[in-house]
Coordinates of C-alpha atoms and ligand atoms in Angstrom, one line a residue:
M8 CA 11.4 12.5 -25.6
Q9 CA 7.8 13.5 -25.0
A10 CA 6.2 10.1 -25.8
F11 CA 8.9 8.5 -23.6
L12 CA 8.3 10.4 -20.7
F13 CA 4.4 9.9 -21.3
S14 CA 4.7 6.2 -21.5
M15 CA 7.1 6.2 -18.0
A16 CA 4.2 8.3 -16.5
L17 CA 1.5 5.8 -17.5
C18 CA 3.9 3.0 -16.3
F19 CA 4.2 4.7 -12.9
L20 CA 0.4 5.1 -12.8
S21 CA -0.3 1.6 -13.4
L22 CA 2.3 0.4 -10.8
S23 CA 0.7 2.6 -8.3
L24 CA -2.9 1.5 -9.0
S25 CA -2.0 -2.0 -8.8
A26 CA -0.2 -1.3 -5.5
Q27 CA -3.4 0.1 -4.1
S28 CA -5.5 -2.7 -5.4
S29 CA -3.3 -5.4 -4.2
F30 CA -5.2 -6.4 -1.0
I31 CA -7.4 -9.6 -1.4
Q32 CA -11.1 -8.9 -1.3
N33 CA -12.8 -12.2 -0.6
K34 CA -14.7 -11.1 2.8
V35 CA -12.6 -14.0 4.8
I36 CA -11.3 -12.5 8.1
A37 CA -9.3 -14.9 10.4
H38 CA -10.2 -14.6 13.9
R39 CA -7.0 -14.3 15.8
G40 CA -5.2 -15.4 12.9
A41 CA -5.5 -18.7 11.4
W42 CA -4.8 -21.0 14.1
K43 CA -7.4 -23.9 14.6
K44 CA -6.5 -26.1 11.7
N45 CA -2.9 -26.5 12.5
E46 CA -3.1 -26.0 16.6
L47 CA -1.2 -22.8 16.2
P48 CA -1.3 -20.3 19.2
Q49 CA -4.0 -17.4 18.7
N50 CA -2.7 -14.0 18.2
S51 CA 0.8 -15.7 17.5
I52 CA 2.9 -14.3 14.6
A53 CA 2.6 -17.9 13.2
S54 CA -1.4 -17.6 13.2
L55 CA -0.9 -14.3 11.2
R56 CA 1.4 -15.9 8.7
E57 CA -0.8 -18.8 8.3
A58 CA -3.8 -16.2 7.3
I59 CA -1.6 -14.8 5.1
R60 CA -0.5 -18.0 3.5
L61 CA -4.2 -19.0 3.0
G62 CA -5.0 -15.6 1.3
C63 CA -7.6 -14.1 3.7
E64 CA -8.6 -10.8 3.2
G65 CA -7.9 -9.7 6.9
S66 CA -6.3 -11.3 9.9
E67 CA -7.8 -10.1 13.3
F68 CA -5.8 -9.8 16.4
D69 CA -6.2 -8.5 19.9
V70 CA -4.5 -5.5 21.7
W71 CA -3.8 -4.9 25.3
M72 CA -1.6 -2.4 27.0
T73 CA 0.7 -3.0 29.8
A74 CA 1.1 -1.3 32.9
D75 CA 4.2 0.7 31.2
E76 CA 2.1 1.5 28.4
V77 CA 3.6 -1.2 26.0
L78 CA 0.9 -2.7 23.4
V79 CA 1.0 -6.5 23.3
I80 CA -1.1 -9.0 21.4
N81 CA -3.3 -11.4 23.4
H82 CA -6.9 -12.4 23.4
D83 CA -7.5 -12.1 27.1
V84 CA -6.0 -9.8 29.6
D85 CA -4.3 -13.0 31.3
F86 CA -1.2 -13.9 29.5
Q87 CA 0.1 -17.2 30.8
G88 CA -1.1 -16.6 34.5
L89 CA 0.0 -12.8 34.3
D90 CA -2.2 -10.0 34.4
I91 CA -1.1 -7.9 31.3
E92 CA -2.8 -4.5 32.6
H93 CA -0.9 -4.9 35.8
E94 CA 2.5 -6.1 34.6
T95 CA 5.3 -4.4 32.9
Y96 CA 6.2 -5.7 29.3
E97 CA 9.8 -6.9 30.6
T98 CA 7.6 -9.4 33.2
L99 CA 5.5 -10.9 30.2
L100 CA 8.7 -11.7 28.5
S101 CA 9.5 -14.4 31.4
K102 CA 6.4 -16.4 29.6
K103 CA 6.3 -18.0 26.2
L104 CA 3.5 -19.0 23.9
P105 CA 3.1 -23.1 23.4
N106 CA 5.1 -22.7 20.1
G107 CA 8.2 -20.8 21.6
E108 CA 7.1 -17.4 20.6
K109 CA 7.2 -14.5 23.1
I110 CA 4.2 -12.4 23.4
P111 CA 4.1 -10.2 20.1
T112 CA 4.2 -6.4 20.6
L113 CA 1.8 -4.4 18.3
E114 CA 4.8 -3.0 16.4
E115 CA 6.3 -6.5 16.0
Y116 CA 2.9 -7.5 14.6
L117 CA 2.4 -4.8 12.4
R118 CA 5.9 -5.2 10.8
E119 CA 5.4 -8.8 10.2
G120 CA 2.1 -8.0 8.4
M121 CA 3.6 -5.3 6.2
K122 CA 6.0 -7.7 4.9
Q123 CA 3.2 -8.2 2.3
K124 CA 0.4 -6.2 0.8
K125 CA -2.5 -9.0 0.4
T126 CA -4.1 -9.5 3.7
K127 CA -5.1 -6.5 5.9
L128 CA -4.6 -6.4 9.6
I129 CA -7.8 -6.1 11.8
L130 CA -6.7 -4.4 14.8
E131 CA -8.9 -4.9 17.9
F132 CA -8.2 -2.8 20.7
K133 CA -9.5 -4.1 23.9
P134 CA -11.4 -2.0 26.7
S135 CA -9.3 -1.9 30.0
E136 CA -10.7 -3.6 32.9
I137 CA -9.0 -0.7 35.1
S138 CA -10.6 2.5 33.8
T139 CA -12.1 4.3 31.0
E140 CA -9.4 6.5 30.6
R141 CA -6.7 3.6 29.9
S142 CA -9.4 2.2 27.2
E143 CA -9.1 5.6 25.5
R144 CA -5.2 5.5 25.8
V145 CA -5.2 2.3 24.1
G146 CA -7.1 3.5 21.3
E147 CA -4.9 6.4 21.1
L148 CA -1.7 4.5 21.3
A149 CA -2.9 2.0 18.7
V150 CA -3.3 4.8 16.1
L151 CA 0.1 6.6 16.9
T152 CA 1.7 3.1 16.3
V153 CA 0.1 2.6 13.2
Q154 CA 0.9 6.2 12.1
K155 CA 4.6 5.7 13.3
L156 CA 4.9 2.5 11.3
Q157 CA 2.9 4.2 8.2
A158 CA 0.7 1.2 8.4
Q159 CA -2.3 2.9 7.7
D160 CA -3.0 0.9 4.3
W161 CA -2.9 -2.4 5.9
V162 CA -4.9 -1.6 9.3
E163 CA -8.6 -1.3 10.5
Y164 CA -9.6 -1.2 13.7
I165 CA -12.4 -2.9 15.6
T166 CA -13.2 -2.3 19.5
F167 CA -16.0 -2.8 22.1
S168 CA -15.2 0.2 23.7
Y169 CA -17.1 3.0 22.3
E170 CA -15.0 5.8 24.1
G171 CA -11.8 4.2 22.8
G172 CA -13.1 4.1 19.3
L173 CA -14.1 7.9 19.6
K174 CA -10.6 8.6 21.0
A175 CA -9.0 6.6 17.9
I176 CA -11.2 8.4 15.6
A177 CA -10.1 12.0 17.1
T178 CA -6.6 10.9 17.0
D179 CA -6.5 10.2 13.3
P180 CA -10.0 11.3 11.7
T181 CA -9.0 8.7 8.8
A182 CA -8.6 5.9 11.0
K183 CA -11.1 3.1 9.9
V184 CA -12.8 2.0 13.2
A185 CA -15.7 -0.3 13.4
Y186 CA -17.6 -0.9 16.4
L187 CA -18.4 -4.6 18.1
T188 CA -20.6 -4.4 20.9
G189 CA -24.1 -4.3 19.0
D190 CA -25.9 -1.8 20.7
K191 CA -25.8 1.2 18.3
S192 CA -27.7 1.6 15.0
P193 CA -25.7 2.1 11.7
A194 CA -27.2 5.7 11.8
E195 CA -25.6 6.5 15.4
L196 CA -22.2 4.9 14.1
K197 CA -22.2 7.1 11.0
E198 CA -22.9 9.9 13.2
A199 CA -20.0 9.3 15.4
G200 CA -17.6 8.8 12.8
F201 CA -17.3 5.3 12.9
Y202 CA -16.2 3.3 9.6
G203 CA -18.5 0.5 10.1
F204 CA -19.9 -2.2 12.4
D205 CA -18.7 -5.7 13.3
Y206 CA -21.5 -7.4 15.2
N207 CA -22.2 -10.8 16.8
F208 CA -24.4 -12.9 13.9
R209 CA -27.0 -13.3 16.3
I210 CA -27.8 -9.6 16.4
L211 CA -27.7 -9.4 12.6
Q212 CA -29.9 -12.5 12.5
L213 CA -32.5 -10.3 14.8
K214 CA -31.7 -7.2 12.6
P215 CA -30.8 -8.4 9.2
N216 CA -31.9 -5.0 7.8
W217 CA -28.8 -3.2 9.6
I218 CA -26.6 -4.7 6.9
E219 CA -28.5 -2.7 4.2
E220 CA -29.0 0.3 6.3
A221 CA -25.1 0.6 6.9
R222 CA -24.3 -0.1 3.4
Q223 CA -26.6 2.8 2.2
L224 CA -24.7 4.9 4.9
G225 CA -21.6 3.9 3.4
L226 CA -20.5 2.0 6.6
T227 CA -18.6 -1.6 6.3
T228 CA -20.2 -4.5 7.8
N229 CA -18.5 -7.5 9.4
S230 CA -19.9 -10.1 11.6
W231 CA -18.2 -12.3 14.6
T232 CA -17.5 -15.1 15.2
V233 CA -19.2 -17.2 12.6
N234 CA -18.0 -20.9 12.2
D235 CA -21.3 -22.4 10.9
P236 CA -21.5 -22.7 7.1
E237 CA -25.3 -22.1 7.2
V238 CA -24.6 -18.7 9.3
M239 CA -22.0 -17.8 6.8
Q240 CA -24.4 -18.5 3.9
F241 CA -27.1 -16.3 5.5
L242 CA -24.4 -13.4 5.9
L243 CA -23.3 -13.8 2.4
D244 CA -26.8 -13.8 0.9
K245 CA -27.2 -10.5 2.9
K246 CA -24.0 -9.2 0.9
I247 CA -22.2 -8.6 4.3
D248 CA -18.4 -7.1 3.6
F249 CA -16.6 -9.4 5.7
I250 CA -17.2 -12.5 8.0
T251 CA -14.8 -13.0 11.0
T252 CA -14.3 -16.7 11.7
D253 CA -12.3 -19.5 13.3
E254 CA -12.7 -21.5 10.3
P255 CA -11.1 -19.4 7.4
E256 CA -10.4 -22.6 5.3
T257 CA -14.5 -23.3 5.4
L258 CA -15.3 -19.9 4.4
L259 CA -12.7 -19.4 1.8
K260 CA -14.1 -22.7 0.1
M261 CA -17.5 -21.3 0.1
V262 CA -16.6 -18.0 -1.5
G263 CA -14.7 -19.9 -4.2
K264 CA -11.0 -19.2 -3.2
Ligands
MG328 MG1 -10.6 -9.9 18.8

């Protein structure tokens, strides 16, 4: 009986370990989902599904907050001629993406991504064009939504809003938030509680030592938006953790996937 219980315990242990390690590690982050090759709308559920189908390590998407505090997925503040920050969610439903999808909510996007456990969800919350307070609220609400859906295992955050990033970290100190703007050194990010950086590749071409500095500090390193294979190779040679690209098919080939 004891041997049976022991083997059952081992079985559960190996199952839970395999569940933890099921996320892909190939450095490839699809920027706004994988949309370009198949002409899918950026930030659509369809582009998320394609990034998952390709086997990307992560699929990135952009989050804005409507006037009535619904978090929705779109790159720009403008959605089909409507200003997301000044419109209600209900009003946004009057427009459709070119493939017939409505604008996804953050909840819908997370639920879609959580149907699998191979591709991570790289959640960019956008700085408000109205106020710093709204930027902070978007960061806070994004984290609370992820907590509500218990999506923490899937989600890592990125943001250009330093204040919003700090708010997200304060809301959940375990939230993995990387900073996008490129005006902070790895040491400053570590001090502020960020998880890593996600900087434009031109900044990292000027300051390539930041990649190694970040690694020494235990920060993750990512770069956007890298579509040129030569720049991809430069970053791979520097052993960057992730590369965010509109060309995930190209980068997948380069990393041998
Ligand atoms: Mg983005």
